[in-house]
Coordinates of C-alpha atoms in Angstrom, one line a residue:
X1 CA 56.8 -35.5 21.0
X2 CA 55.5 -34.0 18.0
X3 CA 55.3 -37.0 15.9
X4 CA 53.2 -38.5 18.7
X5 CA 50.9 -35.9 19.0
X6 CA 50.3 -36.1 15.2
X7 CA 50.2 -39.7 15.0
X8 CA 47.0 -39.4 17.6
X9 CA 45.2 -37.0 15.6
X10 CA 45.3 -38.7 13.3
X11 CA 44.2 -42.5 14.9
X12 CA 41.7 -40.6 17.2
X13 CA 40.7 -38.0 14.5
X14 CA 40.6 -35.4 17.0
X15 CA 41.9 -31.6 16.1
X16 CA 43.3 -30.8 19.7
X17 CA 45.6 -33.2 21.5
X18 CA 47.5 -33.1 24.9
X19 CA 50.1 -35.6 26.0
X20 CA 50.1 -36.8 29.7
X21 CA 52.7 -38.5 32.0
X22 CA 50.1 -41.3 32.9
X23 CA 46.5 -42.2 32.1
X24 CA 45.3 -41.0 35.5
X25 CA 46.5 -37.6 34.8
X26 CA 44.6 -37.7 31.5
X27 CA 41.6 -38.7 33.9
X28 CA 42.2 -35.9 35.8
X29 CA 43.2 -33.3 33.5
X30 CA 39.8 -33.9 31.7
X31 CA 37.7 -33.5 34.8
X32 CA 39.6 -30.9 35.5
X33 CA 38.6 -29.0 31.9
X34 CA 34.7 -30.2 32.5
X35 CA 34.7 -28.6 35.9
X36 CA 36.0 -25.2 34.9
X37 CA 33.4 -25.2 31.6
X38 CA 30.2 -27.1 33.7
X39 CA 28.7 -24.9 36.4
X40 CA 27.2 -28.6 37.7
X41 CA 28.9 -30.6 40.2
X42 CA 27.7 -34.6 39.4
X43 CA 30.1 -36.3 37.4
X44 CA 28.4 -40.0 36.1
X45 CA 29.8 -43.2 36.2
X46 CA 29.1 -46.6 36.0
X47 CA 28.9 -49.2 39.0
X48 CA 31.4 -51.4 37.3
X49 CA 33.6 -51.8 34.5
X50 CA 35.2 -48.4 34.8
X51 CA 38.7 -47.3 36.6
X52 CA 39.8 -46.8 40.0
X53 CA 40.2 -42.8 39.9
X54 CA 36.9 -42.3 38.2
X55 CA 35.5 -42.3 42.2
X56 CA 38.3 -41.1 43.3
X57 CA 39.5 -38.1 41.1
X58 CA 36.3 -36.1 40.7
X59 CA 36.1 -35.6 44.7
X60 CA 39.7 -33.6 44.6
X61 CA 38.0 -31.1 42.5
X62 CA 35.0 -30.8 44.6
X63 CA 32.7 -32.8 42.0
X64 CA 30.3 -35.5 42.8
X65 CA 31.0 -39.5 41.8
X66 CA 27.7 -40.6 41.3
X67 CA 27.8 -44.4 40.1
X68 CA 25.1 -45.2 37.4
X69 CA 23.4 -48.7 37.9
X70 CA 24.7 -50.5 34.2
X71 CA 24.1 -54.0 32.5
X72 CA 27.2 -55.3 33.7
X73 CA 29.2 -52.2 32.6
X74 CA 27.1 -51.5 29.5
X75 CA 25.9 -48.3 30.2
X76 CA 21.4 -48.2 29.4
X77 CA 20.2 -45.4 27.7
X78 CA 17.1 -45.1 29.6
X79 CA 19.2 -45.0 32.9
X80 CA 21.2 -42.9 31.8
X81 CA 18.4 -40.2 30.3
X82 CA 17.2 -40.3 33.9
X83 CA 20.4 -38.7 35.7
X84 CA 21.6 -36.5 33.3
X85 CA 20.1 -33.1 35.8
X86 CA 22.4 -31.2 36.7
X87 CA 25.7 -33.1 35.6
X88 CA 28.6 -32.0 34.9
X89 CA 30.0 -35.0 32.7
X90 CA 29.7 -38.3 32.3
X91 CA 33.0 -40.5 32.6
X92 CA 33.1 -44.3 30.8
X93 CA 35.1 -46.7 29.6
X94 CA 35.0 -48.2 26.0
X95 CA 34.8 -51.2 26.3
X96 CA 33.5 -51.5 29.7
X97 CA 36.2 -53.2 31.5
X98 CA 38.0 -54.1 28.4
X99 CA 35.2 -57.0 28.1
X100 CA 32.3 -55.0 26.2
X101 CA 31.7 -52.6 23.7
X102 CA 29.5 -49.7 24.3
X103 CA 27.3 -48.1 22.0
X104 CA 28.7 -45.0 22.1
X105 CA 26.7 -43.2 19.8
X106 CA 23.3 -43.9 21.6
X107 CA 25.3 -43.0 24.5
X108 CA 26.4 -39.5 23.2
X109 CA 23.0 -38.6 21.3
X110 CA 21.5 -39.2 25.1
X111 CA 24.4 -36.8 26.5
X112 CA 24.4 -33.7 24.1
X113 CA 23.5 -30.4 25.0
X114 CA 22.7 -32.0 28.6
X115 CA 26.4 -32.9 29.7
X116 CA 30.3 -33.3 28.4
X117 CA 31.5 -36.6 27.8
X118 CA 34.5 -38.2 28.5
X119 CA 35.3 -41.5 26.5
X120 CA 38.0 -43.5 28.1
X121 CA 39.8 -45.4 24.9
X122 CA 42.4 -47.2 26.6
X123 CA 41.1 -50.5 25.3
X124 CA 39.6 -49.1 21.9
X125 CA 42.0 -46.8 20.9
X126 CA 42.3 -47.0 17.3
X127 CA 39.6 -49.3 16.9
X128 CA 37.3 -47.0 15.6
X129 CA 36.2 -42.9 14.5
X130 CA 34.9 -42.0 18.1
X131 CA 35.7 -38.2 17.5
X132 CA 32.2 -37.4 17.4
X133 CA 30.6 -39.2 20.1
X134 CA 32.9 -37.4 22.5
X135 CA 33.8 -34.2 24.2
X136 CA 37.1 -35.3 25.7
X137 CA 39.1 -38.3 24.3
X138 CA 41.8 -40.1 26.7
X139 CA 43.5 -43.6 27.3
X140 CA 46.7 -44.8 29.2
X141 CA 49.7 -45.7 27.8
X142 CA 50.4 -47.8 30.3
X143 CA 51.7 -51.5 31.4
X144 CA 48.8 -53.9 30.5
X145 CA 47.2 -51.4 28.2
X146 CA 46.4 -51.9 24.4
X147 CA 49.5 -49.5 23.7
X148 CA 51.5 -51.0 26.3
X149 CA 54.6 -48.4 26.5
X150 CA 54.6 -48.5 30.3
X151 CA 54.6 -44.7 30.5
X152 CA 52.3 -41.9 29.5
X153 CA 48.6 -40.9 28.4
X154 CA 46.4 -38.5 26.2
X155 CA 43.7 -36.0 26.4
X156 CA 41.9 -34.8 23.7
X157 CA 39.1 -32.8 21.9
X158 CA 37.7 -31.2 18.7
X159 CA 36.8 -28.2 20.8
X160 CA 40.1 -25.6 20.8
X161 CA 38.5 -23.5 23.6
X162 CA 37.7 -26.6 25.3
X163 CA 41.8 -26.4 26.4
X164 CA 42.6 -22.6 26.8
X165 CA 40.4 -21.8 30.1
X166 CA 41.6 -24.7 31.7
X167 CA 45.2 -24.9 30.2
X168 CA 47.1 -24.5 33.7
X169 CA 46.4 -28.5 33.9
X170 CA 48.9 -29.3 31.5
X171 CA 51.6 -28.0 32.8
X172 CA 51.3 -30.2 36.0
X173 CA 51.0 -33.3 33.4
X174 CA 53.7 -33.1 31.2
X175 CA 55.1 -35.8 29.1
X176 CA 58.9 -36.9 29.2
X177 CA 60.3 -37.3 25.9
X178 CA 62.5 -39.5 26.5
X179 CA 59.4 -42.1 26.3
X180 CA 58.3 -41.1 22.7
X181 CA 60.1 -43.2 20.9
X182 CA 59.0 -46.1 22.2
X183 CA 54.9 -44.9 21.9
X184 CA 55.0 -44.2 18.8
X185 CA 56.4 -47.3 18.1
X186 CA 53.3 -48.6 20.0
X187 CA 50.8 -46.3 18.4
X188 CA 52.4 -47.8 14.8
X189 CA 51.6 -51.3 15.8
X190 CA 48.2 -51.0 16.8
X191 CA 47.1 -53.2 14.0
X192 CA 49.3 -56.0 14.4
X193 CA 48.6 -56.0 18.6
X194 CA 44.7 -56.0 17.9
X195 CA 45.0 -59.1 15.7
X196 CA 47.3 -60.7 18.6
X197 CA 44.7 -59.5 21.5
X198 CA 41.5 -60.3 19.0
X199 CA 43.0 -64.1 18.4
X200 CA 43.3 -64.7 21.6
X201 CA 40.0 -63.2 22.8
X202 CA 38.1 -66.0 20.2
X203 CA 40.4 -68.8 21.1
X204 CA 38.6 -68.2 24.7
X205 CA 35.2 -67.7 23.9
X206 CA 35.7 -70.6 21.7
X207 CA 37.1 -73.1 24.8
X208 CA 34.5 -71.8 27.1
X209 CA 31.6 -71.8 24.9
X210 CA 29.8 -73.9 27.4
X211 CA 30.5 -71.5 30.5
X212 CA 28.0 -68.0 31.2
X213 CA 30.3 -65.6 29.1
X214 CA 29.5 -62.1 29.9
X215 CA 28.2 -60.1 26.9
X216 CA 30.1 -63.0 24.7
X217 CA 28.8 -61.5 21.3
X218 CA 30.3 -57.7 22.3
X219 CA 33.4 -57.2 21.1
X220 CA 36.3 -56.6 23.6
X221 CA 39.7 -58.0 25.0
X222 CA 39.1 -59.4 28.1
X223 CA 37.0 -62.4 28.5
X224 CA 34.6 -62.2 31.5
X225 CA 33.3 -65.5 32.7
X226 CA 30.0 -65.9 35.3
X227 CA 30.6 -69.6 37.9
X228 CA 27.8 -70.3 39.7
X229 CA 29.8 -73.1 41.9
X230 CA 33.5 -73.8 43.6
X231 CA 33.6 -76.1 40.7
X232 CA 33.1 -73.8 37.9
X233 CA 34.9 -71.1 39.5
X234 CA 38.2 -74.2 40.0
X235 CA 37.5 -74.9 36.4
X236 CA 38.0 -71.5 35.0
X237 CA 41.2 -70.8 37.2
X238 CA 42.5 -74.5 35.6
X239 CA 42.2 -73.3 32.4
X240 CA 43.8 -70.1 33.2
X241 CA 46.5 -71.6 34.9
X242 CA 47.0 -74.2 32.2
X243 CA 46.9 -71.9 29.1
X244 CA 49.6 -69.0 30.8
X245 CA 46.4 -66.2 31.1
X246 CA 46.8 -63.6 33.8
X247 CA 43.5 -63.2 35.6
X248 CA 41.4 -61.8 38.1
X249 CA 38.5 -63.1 40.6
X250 CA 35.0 -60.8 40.8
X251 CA 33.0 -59.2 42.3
X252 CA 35.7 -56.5 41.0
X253 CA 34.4 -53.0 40.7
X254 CA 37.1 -52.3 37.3
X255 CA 35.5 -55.7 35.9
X256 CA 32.2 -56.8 37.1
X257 CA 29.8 -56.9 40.6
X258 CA 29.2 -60.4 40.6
X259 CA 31.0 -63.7 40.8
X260 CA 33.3 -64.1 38.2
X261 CA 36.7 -65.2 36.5
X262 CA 38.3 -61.7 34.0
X263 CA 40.5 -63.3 31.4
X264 CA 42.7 -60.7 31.0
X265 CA 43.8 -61.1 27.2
X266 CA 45.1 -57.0 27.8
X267 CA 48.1 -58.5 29.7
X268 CA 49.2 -60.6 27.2
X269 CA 52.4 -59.9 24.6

């Protein structure tokens, strides 16, 4: 367990790591830490291409979900600026929906000394130094995540004291180590999976280049594709079908609030 924990520090270049049975623990396990260090209630999210508990989780600890209007899951500055009173922390996804890179610099600059900021990395992770456009790091570990181990999560921070008033959360998330082995073996094979993933992802764009590709020049896993008829929408599920790509229709509040076919390149191994 150990070797894992050191092995995030140093991909995530955060100081302070916490392992977790399941991403959605990590979720709740940071809310959990922003609740007891906010005295504010609001916790921002987007109105699509986040995660199922992001509504969900911040309502068992008597916080407020309050969805942010995006650009199809890229989070705007300006909108943002305007609902930072009185919040807690803002929750997100990089990329949004696993489709579209946010700017998470802008995005923390906007935040600091206003609110705490949770960075969801499930579909980054590795990708880049986020450490300092964060408060709390965390990703899944999951089935159909970039480090697809099927079991298992992270929380983590620069901040020490960010985990000692709130440290009764871990021990109601601990991780089994029977499971490290095989995330660590993950977590060594980022590289390799990203090129896998990354091929894929320009194969797509590259086929469809004639179809309303969400975002198309952000980078991201997934492939997001706009129809604006049956016969678009048949089209894209051909394709799908004919090349072996899991996928899934929109309006989809995980992927996108409009109508839509999500390549999802995450799936694939």
């Amino acid at each position: 367990m150990q070797n894992i924990t050191n092995l995030l520090k140093k991909i995530t270049g955060m100081k302070q790591v916490k392992l977790t049975s399941r991403g959605n623990t990590a979720i709740f396990a940071a809310l959990y830490c922003c609740r007891k260090l906010s005295k504010h209630k609001r916790v921002l999210i987007p109105d699509q291409g986040g995660w199922f508990t992001y509504k969900k989780y911040p309502q068992y600890l008597e916080l407020e979900p309050v969805e942010m209007k995006t650009d199809l899951g890229l989070i705007d500055i300006a909108e943002l600026k305007k609902n930072l009173k009185d919040t807690c922390c803002l929750l997100y996804a990089n990329p949004a929906g696993y489709y579209a890179e946010q700017d998470v610099k802008k995005i923390y600059e906007a935040c600091k000394g206003k609110c705490l900021v949770i960075l969801d990395v499930s579909g980054s992770i590795g990708r880049k130094d986020y450490s300092k456009y964060c408060d709390f790091m965390l990703a899944s570990f999951g089935d159909d995540k970039i480090v697809n181990a099927g079991y298992g999560g992270f929380v983590a921070t620069n901040n020490k004291e960010f985990f000692e008033k709130p440290k009764e959360i871990f021990n109601l998330t601990r991780f089994d180590d029977k499971y490290s082995a095989k995330v660590a073996e993950k977590l060594k094979n980022l590289k390799q999976r990203y090129a896998f993933l990354d091929k894929i992802n320009k194969k797509i764009k590259k086929d469809l280049k004639n179809y309303s590709i969400i975002h198309k020049d952000k980078k991201g896993i997934n492939v997001i594709v706009k129809y604006s008829s049956e016969k678009e929408k048949n089209e894209l599920i051909k394709y799908c079908l004919k090349n072996v790509f899991p996928f899934r229709k929109c309006p989809f509040y995980i992927k996108v609030k409009t109508k839509a076919i999500s390549i999802e390149v995450k799936r694939l191994r």
